[in-house]
Short mmCIF file of C-alpha atoms and ligand atoms in Angstrom, two decimals:
data_model
loop_
_atom_site.label_atom_id
_atom_site.label_comp_id
_atom_site.label_asym_id
_atom_site.label_seq_id
_atom_site.Cartn_x
_atom_site.Cartn_y
_atom_site.Cartn_z
CA MET A 1 0.00 0.00 0.00
CA ASN A 2 1.43 3.39 -0.87
CA ASP A 3 1.24 6.33 1.52
CA SER A 4 -1.95 7.86 0.27
CA ALA A 5 -3.73 4.49 0.07
CA MET A 6 -2.66 3.84 3.63
CA ARG A 7 -3.97 7.21 4.72
CA ARG A 8 -7.27 6.57 2.98
CA ALA A 9 -7.52 3.18 4.68
CA ARG A 10 -6.84 4.75 8.05
CA GLU A 11 -9.32 7.50 7.43
CA SER A 12 -12.04 5.10 6.46
CA ASP A 13 -11.73 3.72 9.99
CA LEU A 14 -12.85 7.02 11.30
CA ALA A 15 -16.56 7.03 11.75
CA GLY A 16 -18.03 9.94 9.86
CA ALA A 17 -14.68 11.32 8.76
CA ASP A 18 -16.10 12.33 5.40
CA ALA A 19 -19.22 13.99 6.76
CA LYS A 20 -19.10 17.65 5.81
CA PRO A 21 -20.97 19.95 8.16
CA PRO A 22 -23.94 21.81 6.67
CA ALA A 23 -23.58 25.43 5.53
CA ALA A 24 -24.46 27.94 8.23
CA PRO A 25 -27.84 29.66 7.94
CA PRO A 26 -28.20 33.00 6.11
CA CYS A 27 -26.83 35.86 8.18
CA ALA A 28 -24.89 39.10 8.29
CA VAL A 29 -21.68 39.40 10.27
CA VAL A 30 -21.00 42.87 11.67
CA ILE A 31 -17.45 43.40 12.90
CA PHE A 32 -16.79 46.30 15.25
CA GLY A 33 -13.09 47.15 15.04
CA ALA A 34 -13.04 46.38 11.32
CA GLY A 35 -9.75 48.23 10.82
CA GLY A 36 -7.98 46.37 13.62
CA ASP A 37 -5.39 43.64 13.66
CA LEU A 38 -7.68 40.85 14.81
CA THR A 39 -10.05 41.46 11.90
CA LYS A 40 -7.24 41.41 9.37
CA ARG A 41 -5.16 38.60 10.75
CA LEU A 42 -7.76 36.19 11.98
CA LEU A 43 -11.43 37.00 11.52
CA VAL A 44 -11.61 37.68 7.79
CA PRO A 45 -9.14 34.86 6.98
CA ALA A 46 -11.41 32.59 9.05
CA LEU A 47 -14.49 33.64 7.05
CA TYR A 48 -12.54 33.06 3.84
CA ASN A 49 -11.62 29.57 5.03
CA LEU A 50 -15.29 28.87 5.75
CA ALA A 51 -16.03 29.95 2.17
CA ARG A 52 -13.29 27.65 0.88
CA VAL A 53 -14.76 24.60 2.51
CA GLY A 54 -18.27 25.58 1.43
CA ILE A 55 -19.92 26.17 4.78
CA LEU A 56 -20.24 29.94 4.73
CA PRO A 57 -23.96 30.81 4.68
CA PRO A 58 -25.45 30.79 1.16
CA LYS A 59 -26.81 34.30 1.83
CA PHE A 60 -24.14 36.29 3.58
CA ARG A 61 -23.02 39.87 4.20
CA LEU A 62 -19.99 41.18 6.03
CA ILE A 63 -20.27 44.69 7.44
CA GLY A 64 -17.19 46.37 8.87
CA VAL A 65 -17.74 49.10 11.44
CA ASP A 66 -14.98 51.45 12.56
CA HIS A 67 -14.40 55.09 13.38
CA ARG A 68 -12.26 55.91 10.33
CA GLU A 69 -13.72 57.12 7.07
CA ARG A 70 -13.00 54.52 4.36
CA THR A 71 -14.45 53.83 0.95
CA ILE A 72 -15.86 50.37 0.40
CA GLU A 73 -13.27 49.85 -2.34
CA ASP A 74 -10.40 50.62 0.05
CA PHE A 75 -11.85 48.43 2.74
CA ARG A 76 -12.32 45.50 0.36
CA ALA A 77 -8.83 45.86 -1.10
CA GLY A 78 -7.29 45.98 2.40
CA LEU A 79 -9.11 42.81 3.40
CA ARG A 80 -8.05 41.00 0.23
CA GLU A 81 -4.45 41.83 0.98
CA SER A 82 -4.69 40.53 4.55
CA VAL A 83 -6.33 37.31 3.45
CA GLN A 84 -3.57 36.73 0.93
CA GLN A 85 -1.04 37.36 3.66
CA PHE A 86 -2.61 35.64 6.66
CA ALA A 87 -4.98 32.87 5.57
CA LYS A 88 -3.15 29.72 6.51
CA THR A 89 -3.69 26.05 6.29
CA ARG A 90 -3.04 24.33 9.58
CA GLY A 91 0.54 23.24 9.82
CA THR A 92 1.58 24.84 6.52
CA GLU A 93 2.37 28.26 5.15
CA ALA A 94 -0.27 30.16 3.22
CA GLY A 95 -1.75 27.86 0.61
CA GLU A 96 -2.77 28.96 -2.84
CA PHE A 97 -5.11 31.91 -2.89
CA ASP A 98 -8.61 30.73 -3.75
CA ALA A 99 -9.92 33.63 -5.80
CA ALA A 100 -13.43 32.19 -6.14
CA ALA A 101 -13.84 31.75 -2.38
CA TRP A 102 -12.54 35.25 -1.78
CA ALA A 103 -14.86 36.71 -4.42
CA ARG A 104 -17.84 35.34 -2.46
CA ILE A 105 -16.73 37.37 0.53
CA GLU A 106 -15.43 40.46 -1.22
CA ASN A 107 -18.71 41.00 -3.07
CA ALA A 108 -20.53 40.76 0.26
CA VAL A 109 -18.44 43.34 2.10
CA ASP A 110 -19.84 46.71 3.24
CA TYR A 111 -18.41 49.36 5.49
CA VAL A 112 -20.18 51.66 7.94
CA GLN A 113 -18.25 54.48 9.58
CA ALA A 114 -19.27 54.93 13.20
CA ASP A 115 -17.74 56.23 16.38
CA PHE A 116 -18.47 53.54 18.99
CA ASN A 117 -19.79 56.10 21.46
CA ASP A 118 -21.91 58.10 19.04
CA PRO A 119 -25.65 57.25 18.80
CA ALA A 120 -25.73 58.59 15.23
CA GLY A 121 -23.41 55.75 14.16
CA TYR A 122 -25.82 53.12 15.50
CA LYS A 123 -28.66 54.82 13.67
CA ARG A 124 -26.70 54.59 10.42
CA LEU A 125 -25.88 50.96 11.11
CA SER A 126 -29.50 50.20 11.89
CA GLU A 127 -30.66 51.75 8.63
CA HIS A 128 -27.99 49.89 6.76
CA MET A 129 -29.00 46.57 8.31
CA SER A 130 -32.57 46.93 7.15
CA THR A 131 -31.39 47.30 3.54
CA VAL A 132 -29.14 44.26 3.98
CA ASP A 133 -32.06 42.05 4.94
CA ARG A 134 -34.19 43.36 2.12
CA ASP A 135 -31.55 43.18 -0.62
CA HIS A 136 -29.53 40.13 0.35
CA GLY A 137 -31.91 37.70 2.02
CA THR A 138 -30.02 37.37 5.30
CA LEU A 139 -33.37 36.85 7.06
CA GLY A 140 -32.61 39.38 9.80
CA ASN A 141 -30.01 37.12 11.41
CA ILE A 142 -27.02 39.11 12.65
CA LEU A 143 -23.79 38.08 14.33
CA PHE A 144 -22.04 41.06 15.93
CA TYR A 145 -18.34 40.60 16.62
CA LEU A 146 -16.69 42.97 19.10
CA ALA A 147 -13.06 42.99 17.96
CA VAL A 148 -12.40 46.15 19.97
CA ALA A 149 -10.62 47.24 23.13
CA SER A 150 -12.38 45.91 26.21
CA ARG A 151 -13.52 49.35 27.38
CA PHE A 152 -15.96 49.36 24.44
CA PHE A 153 -17.62 45.99 25.23
CA ALA A 154 -20.33 47.42 27.45
CA PRO A 155 -20.96 50.70 25.57
CA ILE A 156 -21.31 48.93 22.20
CA THR A 157 -23.55 46.18 23.59
CA LEU A 158 -25.79 48.69 25.35
CA SER A 159 -25.99 50.92 22.26
CA LEU A 160 -26.81 47.98 20.00
CA ALA A 161 -29.57 46.97 22.39
CA ALA A 162 -30.88 50.53 22.67
CA SER A 163 -31.03 50.88 18.91
CA GLY A 164 -33.13 47.70 18.66
CA LEU A 165 -30.45 45.78 16.78
CA MET A 166 -30.27 43.00 19.39
CA GLN A 167 -34.03 42.48 19.40
CA GLU A 168 -35.04 38.85 18.84
CA GLU A 169 -38.49 37.39 18.63
CA ARG A 170 -39.36 35.11 21.49
CA ASP A 171 -38.24 31.95 19.65
CA GLY A 172 -34.94 33.44 18.53
CA THR A 173 -35.86 34.08 14.88
CA PRO A 174 -34.36 36.16 13.52
CA TRP A 175 -31.41 35.61 15.79
CA ARG A 176 -29.13 38.34 17.10
CA ARG A 177 -25.90 37.16 18.70
CA ILE A 178 -22.80 38.90 19.90
CA ILE A 179 -19.25 37.56 20.19
CA ILE A 180 -17.26 39.35 22.87
CA GLU A 181 -13.49 39.10 22.79
CA LYS A 182 -11.25 38.85 25.81
CA PRO A 183 -10.20 40.19 28.25
CA PHE A 184 -13.66 39.87 29.77
CA GLY A 185 -13.02 42.01 32.85
CA THR A 186 -9.73 42.61 34.60
CA ASP A 187 -10.67 40.92 37.87
CA TYR A 188 -13.64 39.22 39.52
CA ALA A 189 -15.49 42.45 40.35
CA SER A 190 -15.14 43.95 36.87
CA ALA A 191 -16.10 40.68 35.14
CA ARG A 192 -19.22 40.52 37.32
CA ALA A 193 -20.06 44.13 36.60
CA LEU A 194 -19.66 43.59 32.85
CA ASN A 195 -21.86 40.49 32.97
CA GLU A 196 -24.48 42.41 34.88
CA GLN A 197 -24.48 45.24 32.35
CA ILE A 198 -24.81 43.07 29.28
CA LEU A 199 -27.21 40.61 30.89
CA GLY A 200 -29.35 43.62 31.73
CA VAL A 201 -30.06 44.05 28.00
CA LEU A 202 -29.44 40.61 26.44
CA ARG A 203 -30.29 36.99 27.13
CA GLU A 204 -27.39 34.69 28.01
CA ARG A 205 -28.12 32.64 24.88
CA GLN A 206 -27.29 35.71 22.74
CA ILE A 207 -23.84 36.17 24.30
CA TYR A 208 -20.77 34.31 23.05
CA ARG A 209 -17.70 35.08 25.19
CA ILE A 210 -14.81 33.89 23.10
CA ASP A 211 -11.55 32.29 24.10
CA HIS A 212 -9.79 31.31 20.90
CA TYR A 213 -8.04 28.39 22.62
CA LEU A 214 -11.32 26.53 22.46
CA GLY A 215 -11.11 26.65 18.67
CA LYS A 216 -7.83 24.76 18.61
CA GLU A 217 -8.13 21.23 17.27
CA THR A 218 -6.32 19.42 20.07
CA VAL A 219 -8.26 21.31 22.71
CA GLN A 220 -11.42 20.12 21.03
CA ASN A 221 -9.96 16.63 20.91
CA MET A 222 -9.54 16.54 24.67
CA MET A 223 -13.11 15.39 25.30
CA VAL A 224 -12.85 12.77 22.56
CA LEU A 225 -9.54 11.47 23.89
CA ARG A 226 -10.86 11.20 27.42
CA PHE A 227 -14.41 10.06 26.90
CA ALA A 228 -14.47 8.23 23.56
CA ASN A 229 -11.68 5.85 24.59
CA GLY A 230 -11.94 3.17 27.21
CA ILE A 231 -8.35 3.09 28.42
CA PHE A 232 -7.72 6.55 29.81
CA GLU A 233 -10.67 7.45 31.99
CA PRO A 234 -10.32 4.65 34.60
CA LEU A 235 -6.81 5.97 35.37
CA TRP A 236 -7.71 9.65 35.18
CA ASN A 237 -7.67 10.54 38.87
CA ARG A 238 -5.49 11.17 41.92
CA ASN A 239 -5.09 7.44 42.60
CA HIS A 240 -3.06 6.88 39.45
CA ILE A 241 -1.79 10.32 38.47
CA ASP A 242 1.08 11.95 40.35
CA HIS A 243 0.59 15.44 38.97
CA ILE A 244 -0.44 17.36 35.85
CA GLN A 245 1.54 20.13 34.15
CA ILE A 246 0.00 22.63 31.79
CA THR A 247 2.38 24.78 29.77
CA VAL A 248 1.60 27.63 27.40
CA ALA A 249 4.95 29.09 26.34
CA GLU A 250 5.35 31.74 23.67
CA THR A 251 8.48 32.89 21.90
CA VAL A 252 7.02 36.32 21.14
CA GLY A 253 7.63 39.19 23.50
CA VAL A 254 5.04 41.88 24.14
CA GLU A 255 5.45 43.22 20.58
CA GLN A 256 3.20 46.23 19.87
CA ARG A 257 0.91 45.52 22.82
CA GLY A 258 2.93 47.07 25.64
CA GLY A 259 0.14 49.49 26.58
CA TYR A 260 -2.35 46.69 27.20
CA TYR A 261 0.08 44.09 28.47
CA ASP A 262 1.84 46.22 31.05
CA LYS A 263 -1.48 46.76 32.82
CA SER A 264 -2.39 43.12 32.53
CA GLY A 265 0.60 40.78 32.83
CA ALA A 266 0.86 37.05 32.26
CA LEU A 267 -1.54 36.04 35.03
CA LYS A 268 -4.50 38.09 33.85
CA ASP A 269 -3.70 37.73 30.17
CA MET A 270 -3.47 33.95 30.09
CA VAL A 271 -4.48 32.14 33.28
CA PRO A 272 -8.21 32.69 33.93
CA ASN A 273 -8.86 32.05 30.25
CA GLN A 274 -6.48 29.92 28.13
CA LEU A 275 -4.85 27.95 30.95
CA PHE A 276 -8.08 27.41 32.86
CA GLN A 277 -9.77 26.25 29.65
CA LEU A 278 -7.12 23.58 29.24
CA LEU A 279 -7.32 22.77 32.93
CA SER A 280 -11.08 22.41 33.05
CA LEU A 281 -11.20 20.18 29.96
CA THR A 282 -8.50 18.02 31.53
CA ALA A 283 -10.15 17.78 34.93
CA MET A 284 -13.91 17.90 34.26
CA GLU A 285 -16.33 15.04 34.85
CA PRO A 286 -17.92 13.53 31.73
CA PRO A 287 -21.02 15.49 30.75
CA ASN A 288 -24.14 13.53 29.80
CA ASP A 289 -24.17 15.02 26.31
CA PHE A 290 -22.51 17.64 24.15
CA SER A 291 -25.07 20.35 24.77
CA ALA A 292 -23.61 23.74 25.65
CA ASP A 293 -25.10 23.71 29.11
CA SER A 294 -24.03 20.18 30.04
CA VAL A 295 -20.42 20.76 28.99
CA ARG A 296 -20.15 24.21 30.50
CA THR A 297 -21.70 23.13 33.77
CA GLU A 298 -19.06 20.42 34.20
CA LYS A 299 -16.27 22.85 33.34
CA VAL A 300 -17.41 25.48 35.76
CA LYS A 301 -17.56 22.92 38.57
CA VAL A 302 -13.82 22.41 38.15
CA LEU A 303 -13.12 26.13 38.38
CA ASP A 304 -15.31 26.44 41.45
CA ALA A 305 -13.32 23.70 43.18
CA LEU A 306 -9.89 25.20 42.34
CA ARG A 307 -7.76 26.08 45.36
CA PHE A 308 -4.29 27.26 46.17
CA PRO A 309 -2.78 24.49 48.30
CA ASP A 310 -2.33 26.91 51.17
CA PRO A 311 -5.31 29.26 50.87
CA LYS A 312 -3.93 31.48 53.63
CA LYS A 313 -0.74 32.11 51.64
CA PRO A 314 -1.69 31.99 47.95
CA GLY A 315 1.47 34.00 47.14
CA GLU A 316 3.58 30.99 48.17
CA SER A 317 2.00 28.78 45.51
CA ALA A 318 3.08 30.95 42.64
CA VAL A 319 6.20 32.54 41.18
CA ARG A 320 6.58 35.11 38.47
CA GLY A 321 9.22 36.80 36.42
CA GLN A 322 9.95 39.35 33.76
CA TYR A 323 12.18 38.87 30.74
CA ILE A 324 15.41 40.73 30.35
CA ALA A 325 17.56 41.03 27.24
CA GLY A 326 18.48 37.76 25.61
CA SER A 327 17.99 35.99 22.36
CA VAL A 328 15.13 33.82 21.24
CA GLN A 329 16.04 31.28 18.60
CA GLY A 330 18.92 33.48 17.47
CA LYS A 331 16.94 36.73 17.46
CA PRO A 332 18.03 39.39 19.98
CA TYR A 333 15.31 40.59 22.37
CA LYS A 334 15.46 43.70 24.50
CA THR A 335 14.58 43.87 28.15
CA TYR A 336 10.82 43.99 28.80
CA ARG A 337 11.10 47.33 30.59
CA GLU A 338 12.57 48.87 27.44
CA GLU A 339 9.71 47.76 25.20
CA SER A 340 7.48 50.54 23.88
CA ASP A 341 4.55 51.60 26.10
CA VAL A 342 5.99 49.72 29.08
CA GLU A 343 6.75 51.60 32.32
CA LYS A 344 10.47 51.90 33.01
CA GLY A 345 10.14 50.44 36.52
CA SER A 346 7.38 48.01 35.59
CA MET A 347 6.76 45.08 37.95
CA THR A 348 4.40 43.40 35.49
CA GLU A 349 5.10 39.71 35.16
CA THR A 350 5.70 38.25 31.70
CA TYR A 351 5.91 34.75 33.20
CA VAL A 352 3.88 33.05 35.86
CA ALA A 353 3.96 29.54 37.28
CA MET A 354 1.55 28.32 39.89
CA LYS A 355 0.47 25.28 41.78
CA MET A 356 -3.21 24.57 42.35
CA THR A 357 -5.36 21.74 43.56
CA ILE A 358 -8.94 20.80 42.80
CA ASP A 359 -10.91 20.11 45.89
CA ASN A 360 -13.14 17.27 44.70
CA TRP A 361 -13.20 13.46 44.91
CA ARG A 362 -11.33 12.89 41.68
CA TRP A 363 -8.44 15.28 42.32
CA HIS A 364 -8.22 16.13 46.01
CA GLY A 365 -4.60 16.83 47.02
CA MET A 366 -3.06 16.18 43.59
CA PRO A 367 -1.11 19.18 42.26
CA PHE A 368 -1.76 20.89 38.95
CA TYR A 369 1.24 22.98 37.91
CA LEU A 370 0.51 25.73 35.40
CA ARG A 371 3.03 27.96 33.66
CA THR A 372 2.93 30.51 30.90
CA GLY A 373 5.37 33.11 29.66
CA LYS A 374 6.51 35.32 26.84
CA ALA A 375 9.98 35.37 25.22
CA MET A 376 10.52 31.71 26.08
CA THR A 377 12.89 29.36 24.38
CA LYS A 378 10.14 27.63 22.43
CA ARG A 379 6.53 28.07 21.38
CA LEU A 380 4.78 25.22 23.08
CA SER A 381 1.35 24.47 24.53
CA GLU A 382 0.92 21.10 26.13
CA ILE A 383 -0.85 19.19 28.86
CA SER A 384 1.32 16.59 30.51
CA ILE A 385 -0.19 13.86 32.68
CA GLN A 386 2.46 12.29 34.87
CA PHE A 387 1.35 8.91 36.22
CA LYS A 388 2.62 7.50 39.51
CA HIS A 389 5.69 5.30 39.56
CA PRO A 390 5.04 1.58 39.78
CA PRO A 391 6.52 -0.20 42.83
CA GLN A 392 10.17 -1.21 42.53
CA VAL A 393 10.03 -4.48 44.48
CA MET A 394 10.34 -6.90 41.59
CA PHE A 395 13.26 -4.98 40.10
CA ARG A 396 15.25 -4.19 43.24
CA ASP A 397 17.94 -6.82 42.63
CA THR A 398 18.41 -5.82 39.01
CA ASP A 399 20.36 -3.00 37.34
CA ILE A 400 17.21 -0.93 37.33
CA ASP A 401 17.57 1.62 40.07
CA ARG A 402 14.72 3.91 39.11
CA MET A 403 11.27 3.12 37.80
CA ILE A 404 9.65 5.20 35.09
CA GLY A 405 6.34 6.88 35.63
CA ASN A 406 4.20 6.78 32.51
CA ARG A 407 3.55 10.14 30.96
CA LEU A 408 0.81 11.13 28.56
CA VAL A 409 1.43 14.41 26.75
CA ILE A 410 -1.26 16.19 24.78
CA HIS A 411 0.42 18.56 22.33
CA VAL A 412 -1.84 21.52 21.64
CA GLN A 413 0.61 23.48 19.49
CA PRO A 414 2.64 23.78 17.39
CA ASP A 415 2.71 20.05 16.50
CA GLU A 416 -0.71 18.75 17.39
CA GLY A 417 -0.79 15.23 18.72
CA VAL A 418 -0.55 12.90 21.68
CA SER A 419 2.47 10.99 23.04
CA LEU A 420 2.68 8.26 25.65
CA ARG A 421 5.87 7.39 27.48
CA PHE A 422 6.47 3.98 28.95
CA GLY A 423 9.35 1.77 29.99
CA ALA A 424 10.82 -0.95 27.77
CA LYS A 425 13.71 -3.33 28.19
CA VAL A 426 16.90 -2.19 26.50
CA PRO A 427 18.04 -5.12 24.31
CA GLY A 428 21.01 -7.03 25.71
CA PRO A 429 21.92 -9.39 28.53
CA ALA A 430 21.49 -6.90 31.40
CA LEU A 431 18.03 -5.88 32.59
CA LYS A 432 18.04 -2.19 31.77
CA LEU A 433 15.07 0.10 31.40
CA GLY A 434 14.67 2.49 28.48
CA ARG A 435 12.11 5.27 28.16
CA VAL A 436 10.20 4.93 24.92
CA TRP A 437 7.41 6.93 23.33
CA MET A 438 4.38 6.15 21.25
CA ASN A 439 3.54 9.22 19.20
CA PHE A 440 0.43 10.24 17.35
CA HIS A 441 0.71 13.29 15.07
CA TYR A 442 -2.45 14.75 13.68
CA ALA A 443 -0.70 15.49 10.41
CA ASP A 444 0.08 11.78 9.85
CA TYR A 445 -3.56 10.77 9.95
CA PHE A 446 -5.67 13.68 8.83
CA ASP A 447 -5.40 16.14 5.99
CA ALA A 448 -4.60 19.60 7.22
CA ALA A 449 -7.72 21.73 7.41
CA PRO A 450 -7.45 25.44 6.71
CA SER A 451 -7.48 26.96 10.15
CA THR A 452 -6.84 30.15 12.06
CA GLY A 453 -8.60 28.58 15.05
CA TYR A 454 -11.49 31.04 14.64
CA GLU A 455 -13.37 29.15 11.91
CA THR A 456 -14.97 26.66 14.27
CA LEU A 457 -15.93 29.36 16.74
CA ILE A 458 -17.51 31.70 14.19
CA TYR A 459 -19.31 28.79 12.53
CA ASP A 460 -20.54 27.53 15.92
CA CYS A 461 -21.95 30.96 16.72
CA MET A 462 -23.75 31.09 13.37
CA MET A 463 -25.20 27.65 14.18
CA GLY A 464 -26.25 28.76 17.67
CA ASP A 465 -23.92 26.33 19.45
CA ALA A 466 -22.35 27.98 22.50
CA THR A 467 -20.53 24.87 23.80
CA ARG A 468 -17.10 26.27 22.98
CA PHE A 469 -17.80 29.70 24.44
CA GLN A 470 -17.66 30.83 28.02
CA ARG A 471 -20.83 31.21 30.04
CA ALA A 472 -21.15 34.13 32.49
CA ASP A 473 -20.49 31.91 35.50
CA SER A 474 -17.34 30.33 34.08
CA VAL A 475 -15.69 33.68 33.36
CA GLU A 476 -16.50 34.80 36.89
CA SER A 477 -15.28 31.53 38.41
CA GLY A 478 -11.97 31.83 36.56
CA TRP A 479 -11.40 35.30 37.95
CA ARG A 480 -12.56 34.25 41.40
CA ALA A 481 -9.98 31.45 41.48
CA VAL A 482 -7.03 33.80 40.84
CA GLU A 483 -8.36 36.63 43.01
CA PRO A 484 -6.46 35.57 46.18
CA LEU A 485 -3.20 35.60 44.23
CA LEU A 486 -3.88 39.00 42.67
CA GLN A 487 -4.50 40.37 46.15
CA ALA A 488 -1.38 38.75 47.59
CA TRP A 489 0.75 40.23 44.79
CA GLU A 490 -0.74 43.65 45.26
CA LEU A 491 0.35 43.58 48.91
CA ASP A 492 3.82 42.31 48.10
CA PRO A 493 4.89 43.10 44.52
CA TYR A 494 8.45 41.84 45.00
CA ARG A 495 7.68 38.45 46.52
CA ASN A 496 8.63 35.44 44.37
CA PHE A 497 9.57 37.69 41.46
CA GLN A 498 12.69 36.98 39.43
CA ASN A 499 13.96 38.05 36.03
CA TYR A 500 14.76 35.54 33.31
CA PRO A 501 16.71 35.99 30.09
CA ALA A 502 14.63 36.06 26.92
CA GLY A 503 15.07 32.70 25.24
CA SER A 504 15.19 30.70 28.48
CA ALA A 505 12.56 28.44 30.06
CA GLY A 506 11.63 30.99 32.74
CA PRO A 507 13.03 32.07 36.10
CA GLN A 508 14.93 29.68 38.31
CA ILE A 509 12.46 30.07 41.16
CA ALA A 510 9.92 28.25 39.00
CA ASP A 511 12.19 25.20 38.96
CA GLU A 512 12.73 25.54 42.69
CA MET A 513 8.99 25.56 43.29
CA LEU A 514 8.68 22.10 41.74
CA ALA A 515 11.95 20.85 43.22
CA LYS A 516 10.50 21.50 46.70
CA ASP A 517 7.82 18.94 45.80
CA GLY A 518 10.43 16.52 44.43
CA ARG A 519 9.31 17.16 40.86
CA ALA A 520 10.58 18.95 37.76
CA TRP A 521 9.05 20.74 34.78
CA ASN A 522 9.11 18.94 31.45
CA ARG A 523 11.87 20.37 29.30
CA MET A 524 10.41 22.87 26.87
CA THR A 525 12.77 21.85 24.12
CA TRP A 526 11.80 18.25 24.67
CA LYS A 527 10.88 16.08 21.70
CA PRO A 528 9.68 12.52 22.28
CA THR A 529 11.92 11.19 19.52
CA GLU A 530 15.02 12.67 21.12
CA GLU A 531 14.54 11.04 24.50
CA LYS A 532 15.74 7.56 23.64
CA ARG A 533 17.43 6.19 26.74
CA SER A 534 17.05 6.72 30.45
C1 BG6 B 1 -3.98 35.98 23.57
C2 BG6 B 1 -3.13 36.74 24.55
O1 BG6 B 1 -5.23 35.72 24.14
O2 BG6 B 1 -3.37 34.74 23.27
C3 BG6 B 1 -1.76 36.99 23.94
O3 BG6 B 1 -3.73 37.99 24.87
C4 BG6 B 1 -1.16 35.66 23.48
O4 BG6 B 1 -0.91 37.65 24.85
C5 BG6 B 1 -2.13 34.87 22.62
O5 BG6 B 1 -0.01 35.98 22.72
C6 BG6 B 1 -1.61 33.47 22.35
O6 BG6 B 1 -2.43 32.81 21.44
P1 BG6 B 1 -1.87 31.69 20.45
O7 BG6 B 1 -3.06 31.22 19.69
O8 BG6 B 1 -0.84 32.36 19.60
O9 BG6 B 1 -1.28 30.64 21.33
#
């Protein structure tokens, strides 16, 4: 069998692998912040990818809203350029430009100039939307996307509601939905206040709080891996697992986002959202079905049971750091404090590592170690499940002086897949133990799908499926879980803070934190194929 025949044979084993999802229902997508980076780099490329695979709604309009005056021609040309530059196929560089798919979008693009705080802009938008329905058959369905700075989330939502644009009939036809970007609040109190404001004018089912990590293929695979296989779940608890590590490391520094980042820092930017999403999918109980409420209820239960091991001293369960000059994969980086829009004496962390426990029957007492940072040695997101060591007794009179704990690693990015480490006998007369890996790479089994990570999420919203979006309670629970640490850091900004050179794996105190527990972080530069012998 040649390679492609083998792939086809493997794929035919996959139930429903060929089933193409249906096209989304007719609708208009209105993007606030149409001139921004997110729109250019991710949102419009995602819509283009939906057009390429034929699931963009048959009747579709895309309306950009922003404060700058632009002609439709300029706006369309700018979007075409960004799609050519940014639309990527998962795991590859930009594929060939699909002019026909782009034409479907380009011909559907409109632009409305509006200042987000000016009622006249909403009036113009409202008038425009009534012509859209009439002329393009979008049936009154509208998806609003707030790709704007977080201070505009409430004002735009309230203005849209006041202008009648969010009005649905009782049964949700036509539907009006809104995707709200992150950061959703800057702490527990502000997230609650924002929820209160928007829930004062909208129903929860109209609100889609996005966290783009939930659009990543391996993240979505987590539930399948755990619950559609018989071998993992019986071991998936504190009786068999020693600890779990979740890493989201980035090689980028703060780039052009110093103004936002310096007020936020690694904890707020990444932990209550991305890291807790990975954590809750790893730790949740199996839901009864895939409905948005069943899944989200199980996830929120995890967040509500999260604890710092010593609740009286949350600051002792976390360390942080800031990058200083160094080089990342050969590229020189300057010190964080010298980046543009960053305070000269900034104490904002660009790295955080923390230890948490989940106070329920499945996980009680077992540590979860989380870490995330910028300007790290490698771009890497992974969940690593470290199983307990087997007993040594049978091997104590042999050359084997140390048993190997099995490790299951779920690679979220960049190379999506799953690896399992186990012990095997090294060939030869002596009884020696080698560490070996079984590796599954997505790319070996499945054709790469065009993906920015946003396709699934935008499509889900058009289909009315909120499973992969955050419900009000889960955003609040995420913030509530980190609140004690935020308060501890505010009282003592220097505690457990250490610089690290750009291009390293983080500050040394992060290693010391695990060493105190007799454990160590997985090497970031680790590759299963490299680790051949113990
Ligand atoms: C964003 C954070 O949510 O996620 C950024 O605000 C971070 O600081 C980004 O760089 C990482 O996303 P990804 O998809 O590149 O891993």
